[in-house]
Amino acid sequence: MRPESLFFHPDELAPKGTAARAPLTLRWLGTAGFEITCEDHVLLIDPYVTRASLARCITSPLAPDLGAVGRYIGRADAVIVGHTHFDHALDVPLIAKRTGARVFGSRSAAALCRAAGVPEARVEVVERAPGQAPIVREIGPFRLRFVPSAHSRFALGRVPFPGEIDDCDAVPVRAEGYRCGAVFRVEIEAAGRTIVHLGSAELLPAEPAPKHVDLLLLCVAGWRSGVDLPERVMRAVSPASVLLSHWDDFFRPLDAPARALPAVGLGALAERLQRASRDVRVGALPLLGDLSL
C-alpha cells in the first residue's frame, strides 16, 4: 500500500457543526514527532527534524542540524520526550534553548539536556516512583499525563540501545549513546479533545487509557515484533481515529517526499486496526502535513 492512499484530508477529523470549540491543530514532523497548537500555545512531542543520513549515524557523533531546526521549529512552550533514542531526542536540547520551552521526559532526557546546557529549572523528570499514579502537568490549555509504556523489541527480540543515559557529560554523542531510557505514553487533553501519543509500537496493558480517546498517534516501526499489537492497542485505547506515524524513512531529509521504511507493513497494520474496531478511522499524513481536530 502506498502511504498516499491513507492520507487524511486536513479537515477530515475536525468537529462538525457550529459549536464553539478552541482551535486544535496538529502537524506531523516525521518519525514520532508532532507539533500541537491550541490557544496560541505550542506543544512539541519527540521533535526530530535533523534527519541524519544512515552513513552519518554509523560513522560519527550526531549533532542537531541548526538550519533544519530553524526552518521547521518556531515557537514552543513545552517539549515532551517519549524516550531518548536519537530519532526522538537529538534535537530537543537545541529546541529548548532556542525557544525557552520546558522539557518533560525521563532521567535520560534530563541528562541530555543538562549536557547541552539547558537550564535545570526548565527540565522536569516525569518518571513516577513505583506504586505512584502517573504524573500530570498543565501547560496553558494542555493537560498532560505521562504514563509508563514500553519500547518494541524489534532488534532480534531486543530493545535497541537499551539502558539509561546517566554518564553523558557532553554532546554530541554517537547514535548508540542515545540509549532508550524510560518510555512514556503521553495523554493530552485540550479544547475538549483527548490525544494519546504512543511513540513506540508497544504498550503496558496494566496502564488504563482515558475512557474516550479522539485520536491515537501510533508508531508503526516495529509493530510486528509484538504479539497481536493492533488488537491489543485497540482494546486498551479504543480511539475514534488513529494517525499512523514513524513509518517514514527518517534517514531522508524532511523536505523530501516521505518514503516508507522497508517492509514496514503500513497497509497490513491499517487493515488489522480496522478489523479490530470497524468504526475506527485510520490514516496518515504527508511530512509536515496538518490536521484539525
PDB file of C-alpha atoms in Angstrom:
ATOM      1  CA  MET A   1       0.000   0.000   0.000  1.00  0.00           C
ATOM      2  CA  ARG A   2       1.258   3.462  -0.894  1.00  0.00           C
ATOM      3  CA  PRO A   3       1.229   5.861   2.081  1.00  0.00           C
ATOM      4  CA  GLU A   4      -0.609   8.456  -0.021  1.00  0.00           C
ATOM      5  CA  SER A   5      -3.675   6.235  -0.137  1.00  0.00           C
ATOM      6  CA  LEU A   6      -4.036   6.632   3.637  1.00  0.00           C
ATOM      7  CA  PHE A   7      -3.556  10.400   3.903  1.00  0.00           C
ATOM      8  CA  PHE A   8      -6.189  12.236   5.918  1.00  0.00           C
ATOM      9  CA  HIS A   9      -7.677  15.422   4.476  1.00  0.00           C
ATOM     10  CA  PRO A  10      -6.621  18.309   6.766  1.00  0.00           C
ATOM     11  CA  ASP A  11     -10.234  18.860   7.935  1.00  0.00           C
ATOM     12  CA  GLU A  12     -11.345  15.223   7.931  1.00  0.00           C
ATOM     13  CA  LEU A  13     -11.374  14.908  11.720  1.00  0.00           C
ATOM     14  CA  ALA A  14     -12.440  18.483  12.504  1.00  0.00           C
ATOM     15  CA  PRO A  15     -15.615  18.875  14.594  1.00  0.00           C
ATOM     16  CA  LYS A  16     -18.757  19.325  12.542  1.00  0.00           C
ATOM     17  CA  GLY A  17     -21.409  21.960  13.154  1.00  0.00           C
ATOM     18  CA  THR A  18     -21.183  25.423  14.637  1.00  0.00           C
ATOM     19  CA  ALA A  19     -20.495  24.582  18.281  1.00  0.00           C
ATOM     20  CA  ALA A  20     -17.734  26.797  19.612  1.00  0.00           C
ATOM     21  CA  ARG A  21     -14.500  24.991  20.372  1.00  0.00           C
ATOM     22  CA  ALA A  22     -10.965  26.267  20.759  1.00  0.00           C
ATOM     23  CA  PRO A  23      -8.940  25.503  17.612  1.00  0.00           C
ATOM     24  CA  LEU A  24      -6.638  22.497  17.907  1.00  0.00           C
ATOM     25  CA  THR A  25      -4.227  21.740  15.088  1.00  0.00           C
ATOM     26  CA  LEU A  26      -1.618  19.046  14.716  1.00  0.00           C
ATOM     27  CA  ARG A  27       1.392  18.872  12.385  1.00  0.00           C
ATOM     28  CA  TRP A  28       3.444  15.744  11.710  1.00  0.00           C
ATOM     29  CA  LEU A  29       7.183  16.423  11.915  1.00  0.00           C
ATOM     30  CA  GLY A  30       8.194  12.979  10.690  1.00  0.00           C
ATOM     31  CA  THR A  31       9.112   9.886  12.758  1.00  0.00           C
ATOM     32  CA  ALA A  32       7.136  10.136  16.039  1.00  0.00           C
ATOM     33  CA  GLY A  33       7.354  13.937  16.080  1.00  0.00           C
ATOM     34  CA  PHE A  34       4.357  16.247  16.341  1.00  0.00           C
ATOM     35  CA  GLU A  35       3.586  19.907  16.854  1.00  0.00           C
ATOM     36  CA  ILE A  36       0.213  20.549  18.520  1.00  0.00           C
ATOM     37  CA  THR A  37      -1.152  24.091  18.713  1.00  0.00           C
ATOM     38  CA  CYS A  38      -4.056  25.328  20.854  1.00  0.00           C
ATOM     39  CA  GLU A  39      -4.920  28.842  22.021  1.00  0.00           C
ATOM     40  CA  ASP A  40      -1.553  30.219  20.872  1.00  0.00           C
ATOM     41  CA  HIS A  41       0.323  27.584  22.886  1.00  0.00           C
ATOM     42  CA  VAL A  42       2.623  25.106  21.130  1.00  0.00           C
ATOM     43  CA  LEU A  43       3.429  21.621  22.358  1.00  0.00           C
ATOM     44  CA  LEU A  44       6.127  19.508  20.701  1.00  0.00           C
ATOM     45  CA  ILE A  45       6.407  15.740  21.053  1.00  0.00           C
ATOM     46  CA  ASP A  46       9.613  13.917  20.042  1.00  0.00           C
ATOM     47  CA  PRO A  47      10.637  16.622  17.561  1.00  0.00           C
ATOM     48  CA  TYR A  48      13.396  15.222  15.329  1.00  0.00           C
ATOM     49  CA  VAL A  49      13.995  17.294  12.201  1.00  0.00           C
ATOM     50  CA  THR A  50      17.759  16.841  11.715  1.00  0.00           C
ATOM     51  CA  ARG A  51      17.195  13.568   9.812  1.00  0.00           C
ATOM     52  CA  ALA A  52      20.846  12.473   9.799  1.00  0.00           C
ATOM     53  CA  SER A  53      21.797  10.115   6.998  1.00  0.00           C
ATOM     54  CA  LEU A  54      22.404   6.442   7.731  1.00  0.00           C
ATOM     55  CA  ALA A  55      26.105   6.868   6.960  1.00  0.00           C
ATOM     56  CA  ARG A  56      26.367   9.739   9.425  1.00  0.00           C
ATOM     57  CA  CYS A  57      24.560   7.726  12.107  1.00  0.00           C
ATOM     58  CA  ILE A  58      27.041   4.888  11.686  1.00  0.00           C
ATOM     59  CA  THR A  59      30.287   6.806  11.375  1.00  0.00           C
ATOM     60  CA  SER A  60      30.196   9.942  13.523  1.00  0.00           C
ATOM     61  CA  PRO A  61      28.736  11.639  16.599  1.00  0.00           C
ATOM     62  CA  LEU A  62      25.350  13.202  15.981  1.00  0.00           C
ATOM     63  CA  ALA A  63      24.681  16.903  16.348  1.00  0.00           C
ATOM     64  CA  PRO A  64      21.458  18.772  15.549  1.00  0.00           C
ATOM     65  CA  ASP A  65      21.163  20.408  12.145  1.00  0.00           C
ATOM     66  CA  LEU A  66      20.850  24.075  13.118  1.00  0.00           C
ATOM     67  CA  GLY A  67      19.419  25.005   9.731  1.00  0.00           C
ATOM     68  CA  ALA A  68      16.709  22.337   9.867  1.00  0.00           C
ATOM     69  CA  VAL A  69      15.718  23.269  13.407  1.00  0.00           C
ATOM     70  CA  GLY A  70      15.497  26.912  12.358  1.00  0.00           C
ATOM     71  CA  ARG A  71      13.370  26.090   9.298  1.00  0.00           C
ATOM     72  CA  TYR A  72      10.924  23.663  10.848  1.00  0.00           C
ATOM     73  CA  ILE A  73      10.635  24.632  14.511  1.00  0.00           C
ATOM     74  CA  GLY A  74       9.229  28.005  15.515  1.00  0.00           C
ATOM     75  CA  ARG A  75       7.716  28.653  18.919  1.00  0.00           C
ATOM     76  CA  ALA A  76       7.369  26.038  21.637  1.00  0.00           C
ATOM     77  CA  ASP A  77       6.052  26.236  25.186  1.00  0.00           C
ATOM     78  CA  ALA A  78       6.804  22.629  26.082  1.00  0.00           C
ATOM     79  CA  VAL A  79       8.691  19.679  24.615  1.00  0.00           C
ATOM     80  CA  ILE A  80       7.843  16.088  25.538  1.00  0.00           C
ATOM     81  CA  VAL A  81      10.410  13.321  25.117  1.00  0.00           C
ATOM     82  CA  GLY A  82       8.699   9.924  24.899  1.00  0.00           C
ATOM     83  CA  HIS A  83      12.053   8.096  25.065  1.00  0.00           C
ATOM     84  CA  THR A  84      15.644   9.027  24.313  1.00  0.00           C
ATOM     85  CA  HIS A  85      16.682   7.223  21.133  1.00  0.00           C
ATOM     86  CA  PHE A  86      18.316   9.734  18.791  1.00  0.00           C
ATOM     87  CA  ASP A  87      15.344   9.882  16.401  1.00  0.00           C
ATOM     88  CA  HIS A  88      13.212  11.184  19.276  1.00  0.00           C
ATOM     89  CA  ALA A  89      15.606  13.221  21.428  1.00  0.00           C
ATOM     90  CA  LEU A  90      18.548  14.522  19.381  1.00  0.00           C
ATOM     91  CA  ASP A  91      17.073  17.959  18.634  1.00  0.00           C
ATOM     92  CA  VAL A  92      15.330  18.517  21.977  1.00  0.00           C
ATOM     93  CA  PRO A  93      18.105  20.373  23.858  1.00  0.00           C
ATOM     94  CA  LEU A  94      18.712  22.803  20.980  1.00  0.00           C
ATOM     95  CA  ILE A  95      14.970  23.437  20.590  1.00  0.00           C
ATOM     96  CA  ALA A  96      14.623  24.046  24.322  1.00  0.00           C
ATOM     97  CA  LYS A  97      17.490  26.549  24.326  1.00  0.00           C
ATOM     98  CA  ARG A  98      16.213  28.404  21.254  1.00  0.00           C
ATOM     99  CA  THR A  99      12.552  28.607  22.315  1.00  0.00           C
ATOM    100  CA  GLY A 100      12.753  28.696  26.105  1.00  0.00           C
ATOM    101  CA  ALA A 101      10.405  25.701  26.241  1.00  0.00           C
ATOM    102  CA  ARG A 102      10.073  23.462  29.255  1.00  0.00           C
ATOM    103  CA  VAL A 103      11.170  19.858  28.682  1.00  0.00           C
ATOM    104  CA  PHE A 104       9.346  16.857  30.155  1.00  0.00           C
ATOM    105  CA  GLY A 105      10.895  13.413  29.995  1.00  0.00           C
ATOM    106  CA  SER A 106      12.949  10.733  31.686  1.00  0.00           C
ATOM    107  CA  ARG A 107      16.119  10.982  33.725  1.00  0.00           C
ATOM    108  CA  SER A 108      17.931  10.170  30.478  1.00  0.00           C
ATOM    109  CA  ALA A 109      16.283  13.135  28.743  1.00  0.00           C
ATOM    110  CA  ALA A 110      17.310  15.358  31.637  1.00  0.00           C
ATOM    111  CA  ALA A 111      20.915  14.134  31.324  1.00  0.00           C
ATOM    112  CA  LEU A 112      20.987  15.061  27.620  1.00  0.00           C
ATOM    113  CA  CYS A 113      19.552  18.494  28.295  1.00  0.00           C
ATOM    114  CA  ARG A 114      21.963  19.090  31.158  1.00  0.00           C
ATOM    115  CA  ALA A 115      24.934  18.158  28.972  1.00  0.00           C
ATOM    116  CA  ALA A 116      23.763  20.584  26.291  1.00  0.00           C
ATOM    117  CA  GLY A 117      23.370  23.470  28.725  1.00  0.00           C
ATOM    118  CA  VAL A 118      19.583  23.643  29.103  1.00  0.00           C
ATOM    119  CA  PRO A 119      18.835  25.340  32.454  1.00  0.00           C
ATOM    120  CA  GLU A 120      17.837  22.846  35.149  1.00  0.00           C
ATOM    121  CA  ALA A 121      14.747  24.894  36.003  1.00  0.00           C
ATOM    122  CA  ARG A 122      13.299  24.197  32.542  1.00  0.00           C
ATOM    123  CA  VAL A 123      13.706  20.399  32.642  1.00  0.00           C
ATOM    124  CA  GLU A 124      11.364  18.150  34.595  1.00  0.00           C
ATOM    125  CA  VAL A 125      11.717  14.408  35.094  1.00  0.00           C
ATOM    126  CA  VAL A 126       8.286  12.782  34.906  1.00  0.00           C
ATOM    127  CA  GLU A 127       9.248   9.224  35.786  1.00  0.00           C
ATOM    128  CA  ARG A 128       7.000   8.127  38.641  1.00  0.00           C
ATOM    129  CA  ALA A 129       8.062   6.142  41.670  1.00  0.00           C
ATOM    130  CA  PRO A 130       6.792   2.520  41.855  1.00  0.00           C
ATOM    131  CA  GLY A 131       3.208   2.403  43.073  1.00  0.00           C
ATOM    132  CA  GLN A 132       2.531   6.064  42.368  1.00  0.00           C
ATOM    133  CA  ALA A 133      -0.046   7.424  39.918  1.00  0.00           C
ATOM    134  CA  PRO A 134       1.177   8.839  36.591  1.00  0.00           C
ATOM    135  CA  ILE A 135       2.452  12.401  36.779  1.00  0.00           C
ATOM    136  CA  VAL A 136       0.100  15.110  35.461  1.00  0.00           C
ATOM    137  CA  ARG A 137       1.140  18.592  34.384  1.00  0.00           C
ATOM    138  CA  GLU A 138      -0.648  21.569  32.807  1.00  0.00           C
ATOM    139  CA  ILE A 139       0.874  23.869  30.190  1.00  0.00           C
ATOM    140  CA  GLY A 140      -1.541  26.571  29.080  1.00  0.00           C
ATOM    141  CA  PRO A 141      -4.594  24.777  27.644  1.00  0.00           C
ATOM    142  CA  PHE A 142      -2.829  21.387  27.636  1.00  0.00           C
ATOM    143  CA  ARG A 143      -3.278  18.815  30.369  1.00  0.00           C
ATOM    144  CA  LEU A 144      -0.505  16.215  30.089  1.00  0.00           C
ATOM    145  CA  ARG A 145      -0.446  12.774  31.691  1.00  0.00           C
ATOM    146  CA  PHE A 146       2.754  10.736  31.499  1.00  0.00           C
ATOM    147  CA  VAL A 147       2.016   7.003  31.638  1.00  0.00           C
ATOM    148  CA  PRO A 148       4.742   4.319  31.743  1.00  0.00           C
ATOM    149  CA  SER A 149       4.996   2.416  28.473  1.00  0.00           C
ATOM    150  CA  ALA A 150       7.401   0.096  26.657  1.00  0.00           C
ATOM    151  CA  HIS A 151       9.574   0.039  23.550  1.00  0.00           C
ATOM    152  CA  SER A 152       9.093  -2.539  20.826  1.00  0.00           C
ATOM    153  CA  ARG A 153      11.684  -5.346  20.734  1.00  0.00           C
ATOM    154  CA  PHE A 154      12.374  -5.259  17.012  1.00  0.00           C
ATOM    155  CA  ALA A 155      16.155  -5.757  17.164  1.00  0.00           C
ATOM    156  CA  LEU A 156      16.372  -9.567  17.212  1.00  0.00           C
ATOM    157  CA  GLY A 157      13.850  -9.648  20.031  1.00  0.00           C
ATOM    158  CA  ARG A 158      15.508  -6.866  21.998  1.00  0.00           C
ATOM    159  CA  VAL A 159      15.020  -3.155  22.545  1.00  0.00           C
ATOM    160  CA  PRO A 160      17.716  -1.328  20.530  1.00  0.00           C
ATOM    161  CA  PHE A 161      20.238   0.622  22.626  1.00  0.00           C
ATOM    162  CA  PRO A 162      18.644  -0.251  25.979  1.00  0.00           C
ATOM    163  CA  GLY A 163      19.503   1.322  29.308  1.00  0.00           C
ATOM    164  CA  GLU A 164      19.800   4.820  30.736  1.00  0.00           C
ATOM    165  CA  ILE A 165      21.784   7.878  29.710  1.00  0.00           C
ATOM    166  CA  ASP A 166      23.418   8.577  33.044  1.00  0.00           C
ATOM    167  CA  ASP A 167      27.013   9.318  32.096  1.00  0.00           C
ATOM    168  CA  CYS A 168      26.572  11.917  29.394  1.00  0.00           C
ATOM    169  CA  ASP A 169      28.744  14.867  30.344  1.00  0.00           C
ATOM    170  CA  ALA A 170      28.899  16.342  26.842  1.00  0.00           C
ATOM    171  CA  VAL A 171      27.138  16.230  23.487  1.00  0.00           C
ATOM    172  CA  PRO A 172      27.294  15.314  20.645  1.00  0.00           C
ATOM    173  CA  VAL A 173      27.477  11.568  21.125  1.00  0.00           C
ATOM    174  CA  ARG A 174      27.147   8.709  18.663  1.00  0.00           C
ATOM    175  CA  ALA A 175      23.759   7.180  17.802  1.00  0.00           C
ATOM    176  CA  GLU A 176      24.273   4.244  20.162  1.00  0.00           C
ATOM    177  CA  GLY A 177      24.845   6.706  23.001  1.00  0.00           C
ATOM    178  CA  TYR A 178      21.195   7.735  22.794  1.00  0.00           C
ATOM    179  CA  ARG A 179      20.022   4.869  24.962  1.00  0.00           C
ATOM    180  CA  CYS A 180      16.304   4.300  25.307  1.00  0.00           C
ATOM    181  CA  GLY A 181      15.725   5.355  28.918  1.00  0.00           C
ATOM    182  CA  ALA A 182      12.229   5.264  30.385  1.00  0.00           C
ATOM    183  CA  VAL A 183       9.376   5.141  27.860  1.00  0.00           C
ATOM    184  CA  PHE A 184       6.139   7.118  28.166  1.00  0.00           C
ATOM    185  CA  ARG A 185       2.696   7.015  26.659  1.00  0.00           C
ATOM    186  CA  VAL A 186       1.539  10.624  26.721  1.00  0.00           C
ATOM    187  CA  GLU A 187      -2.124  11.557  27.116  1.00  0.00           C
ATOM    188  CA  ILE A 188      -3.010  15.098  26.060  1.00  0.00           C
ATOM    189  CA  GLU A 189      -6.279  16.895  26.767  1.00  0.00           C
ATOM    190  CA  ALA A 190      -7.029  20.251  25.155  1.00  0.00           C
ATOM    191  CA  ALA A 191     -10.002  22.023  23.608  1.00  0.00           C
ATOM    192  CA  GLY A 192     -12.332  19.190  24.560  1.00  0.00           C
ATOM    193  CA  ARG A 193     -10.223  16.630  22.716  1.00  0.00           C
ATOM    194  CA  THR A 194      -8.081  13.758  24.001  1.00  0.00           C
ATOM    195  CA  ILE A 195      -4.979  12.662  22.086  1.00  0.00           C
ATOM    196  CA  VAL A 196      -2.752   9.733  23.036  1.00  0.00           C
ATOM    197  CA  HIS A 197       0.817   9.556  21.728  1.00  0.00           C
ATOM    198  CA  LEU A 198       2.360   6.091  21.515  1.00  0.00           C
ATOM    199  CA  GLY A 199       5.859   6.774  20.232  1.00  0.00           C
ATOM    200  CA  SER A 200       6.955   3.140  20.143  1.00  0.00           C
ATOM    201  CA  ALA A 201       4.952   0.167  18.909  1.00  0.00           C
ATOM    202  CA  GLU A 202       4.288  -1.377  22.313  1.00  0.00           C
ATOM    203  CA  LEU A 203       2.321  -0.640  25.475  1.00  0.00           C
ATOM    204  CA  LEU A 204       1.842  -1.871  29.026  1.00  0.00           C
ATOM    205  CA  PRO A 205      -1.606  -3.438  29.471  1.00  0.00           C
ATOM    206  CA  ALA A 206      -1.789  -2.630  33.187  1.00  0.00           C
ATOM    207  CA  GLU A 207      -1.954   1.108  32.448  1.00  0.00           C
ATOM    208  CA  PRO A 208      -5.578   2.061  31.598  1.00  0.00           C
ATOM    209  CA  ALA A 209      -6.259   4.701  28.961  1.00  0.00           C
ATOM    210  CA  PRO A 210      -8.820   7.536  29.160  1.00  0.00           C
ATOM    211  CA  LYS A 211     -12.434   6.479  28.610  1.00  0.00           C
ATOM    212  CA  HIS A 212     -12.685   8.416  25.361  1.00  0.00           C
ATOM    213  CA  VAL A 213      -9.744   8.986  23.017  1.00  0.00           C
ATOM    214  CA  ASP A 214     -10.339  11.097  19.934  1.00  0.00           C
ATOM    215  CA  LEU A 215      -7.005  10.400  18.251  1.00  0.00           C
ATOM    216  CA  LEU A 216      -4.212   7.883  18.792  1.00  0.00           C
ATOM    217  CA  LEU A 217      -0.794   8.825  17.379  1.00  0.00           C
ATOM    218  CA  LEU A 218       0.550   5.330  16.772  1.00  0.00           C
ATOM    219  CA  CYS A 219       4.134   4.360  15.949  1.00  0.00           C
ATOM    220  CA  VAL A 220       4.328   1.900  13.058  1.00  0.00           C
ATOM    221  CA  ALA A 221       8.034   0.935  13.080  1.00  0.00           C
ATOM    222  CA  GLY A 222       8.494  -2.390  14.837  1.00  0.00           C
ATOM    223  CA  TRP A 223       4.786  -3.185  15.195  1.00  0.00           C
ATOM    224  CA  ARG A 224       5.221  -6.775  14.031  1.00  0.00           C
ATOM    225  CA  SER A 225       7.686  -7.530  16.839  1.00  0.00           C
ATOM    226  CA  GLY A 226       4.893  -7.570  19.424  1.00  0.00           C
ATOM    227  CA  VAL A 227       2.229 -10.259  19.631  1.00  0.00           C
ATOM    228  CA  ASP A 228      -1.171  -9.008  18.382  1.00  0.00           C
ATOM    229  CA  LEU A 229      -0.204  -5.370  18.843  1.00  0.00           C
ATOM    230  CA  PRO A 230      -3.020  -3.885  16.687  1.00  0.00           C
ATOM    231  CA  GLU A 231      -5.674  -5.805  18.600  1.00  0.00           C
ATOM    232  CA  ARG A 232      -4.122  -5.021  21.996  1.00  0.00           C
ATOM    233  CA  VAL A 233      -3.863  -1.332  21.155  1.00  0.00           C
ATOM    234  CA  MET A 234      -7.499  -1.137  20.113  1.00  0.00           C
ATOM    235  CA  ARG A 235      -8.648  -2.929  23.253  1.00  0.00           C
ATOM    236  CA  ALA A 236      -6.513  -0.775  25.526  1.00  0.00           C
ATOM    237  CA  VAL A 237      -7.061   2.659  23.954  1.00  0.00           C
ATOM    238  CA  SER A 238     -10.271   2.356  21.855  1.00  0.00           C
ATOM    239  CA  PRO A 239      -9.604   5.516  19.805  1.00  0.00           C
ATOM    240  CA  ALA A 240     -12.104   7.054  17.420  1.00  0.00           C
ATOM    241  CA  SER A 241      -9.262   7.676  14.942  1.00  0.00           C
ATOM    242  CA  VAL A 242      -5.671   6.524  14.512  1.00  0.00           C
ATOM    243  CA  LEU A 243      -2.914   8.560  12.875  1.00  0.00           C
ATOM    244  CA  LEU A 244      -0.012   6.335  11.847  1.00  0.00           C
ATOM    245  CA  SER A 245       3.464   7.749  12.404  1.00  0.00           C
ATOM    246  CA  HIS A 246       7.105   6.641  12.488  1.00  0.00           C
ATOM    247  CA  TRP A 247       6.640   4.707   9.233  1.00  0.00           C
ATOM    248  CA  ASP A 248       8.818   7.056   7.201  1.00  0.00           C
ATOM    249  CA  ASP A 249      12.453   6.623   6.213  1.00  0.00           C
ATOM    250  CA  PHE A 250      13.945   9.102   8.692  1.00  0.00           C
ATOM    251  CA  PHE A 251      17.388   8.957   7.084  1.00  0.00           C
ATOM    252  CA  ARG A 252      15.996  11.141   4.275  1.00  0.00           C
ATOM    253  CA  PRO A 253      15.693  14.937   4.637  1.00  0.00           C
ATOM    254  CA  LEU A 254      12.428  16.417   5.819  1.00  0.00           C
ATOM    255  CA  ASP A 255      11.979  18.377   2.576  1.00  0.00           C
ATOM    256  CA  ALA A 256      11.970  15.153   0.513  1.00  0.00           C
ATOM    257  CA  PRO A 257       8.696  13.274  -0.010  1.00  0.00           C
ATOM    258  CA  ALA A 258       8.027  10.707   2.693  1.00  0.00           C
ATOM    259  CA  ARG A 259       9.104   7.204   1.773  1.00  0.00           C
ATOM    260  CA  ALA A 260       8.065   4.195   3.842  1.00  0.00           C
ATOM    261  CA  LEU A 261      10.680   2.185   5.689  1.00  0.00           C
ATOM    262  CA  PRO A 262      11.399  -1.199   4.074  1.00  0.00           C
ATOM    263  CA  ALA A 263       8.848  -3.911   4.948  1.00  0.00           C
ATOM    264  CA  VAL A 264       7.101  -1.611   7.428  1.00  0.00           C
ATOM    265  CA  GLY A 265       3.696  -3.143   6.653  1.00  0.00           C
ATOM    266  CA  LEU A 266       1.681   0.053   6.698  1.00  0.00           C
ATOM    267  CA  GLY A 267      -1.296  -1.409   4.864  1.00  0.00           C
ATOM    268  CA  ALA A 268      -1.363  -4.606   6.908  1.00  0.00           C
ATOM    269  CA  LEU A 269      -1.368  -2.630  10.150  1.00  0.00           C
ATOM    270  CA  ALA A 270      -4.179  -0.360   8.953  1.00  0.00           C
ATOM    271  CA  GLU A 271      -6.289  -3.373   7.956  1.00  0.00           C
ATOM    272  CA  ARG A 272      -5.824  -5.090  11.315  1.00  0.00           C
ATOM    273  CA  LEU A 273      -6.684  -1.937  13.243  1.00  0.00           C
ATOM    274  CA  GLN A 274      -9.878  -1.569  11.233  1.00  0.00           C
ATOM    275  CA  ARG A 275     -10.799  -5.226  11.717  1.00  0.00           C
ATOM    276  CA  ALA A 276     -10.298  -4.828  15.459  1.00  0.00           C
ATOM    277  CA  SER A 277     -12.687  -1.849  15.529  1.00  0.00           C
ATOM    278  CA  ARG A 278     -14.850  -1.336  12.457  1.00  0.00           C
ATOM    279  CA  ASP A 279     -15.761   2.232  13.399  1.00  0.00           C
ATOM    280  CA  VAL A 280     -12.188   3.479  13.709  1.00  0.00           C
ATOM    281  CA  ARG A 281     -10.730   5.807  11.099  1.00  0.00           C
ATOM    282  CA  VAL A 282      -7.102   5.022  10.236  1.00  0.00           C
ATOM    283  CA  GLY A 283      -4.910   7.372   8.268  1.00  0.00           C
ATOM    284  CA  ALA A 284      -1.572   9.096   7.854  1.00  0.00           C
ATOM    285  CA  LEU A 285      -0.202  12.480   6.848  1.00  0.00           C
ATOM    286  CA  PRO A 286       2.448  13.739   4.433  1.00  0.00           C
ATOM    287  CA  LEU A 287       5.588  15.115   6.039  1.00  0.00           C
ATOM    288  CA  LEU A 288       4.732  18.476   7.635  1.00  0.00           C
ATOM    289  CA  GLY A 289       1.069  17.776   6.926  1.00  0.00           C
ATOM    290  CA  ASP A 290      -1.568  19.382   9.171  1.00  0.00           C
ATOM    291  CA  LEU A 291      -4.727  18.007  10.777  1.00  0.00           C
ATOM    292  CA  SER A 292      -7.501  19.965  12.502  1.00  0.00           C
ATOM    293  CA  LEU A 293      -9.296  18.479  15.495  1.00  0.00           C
TER     294      LEU A 293
END
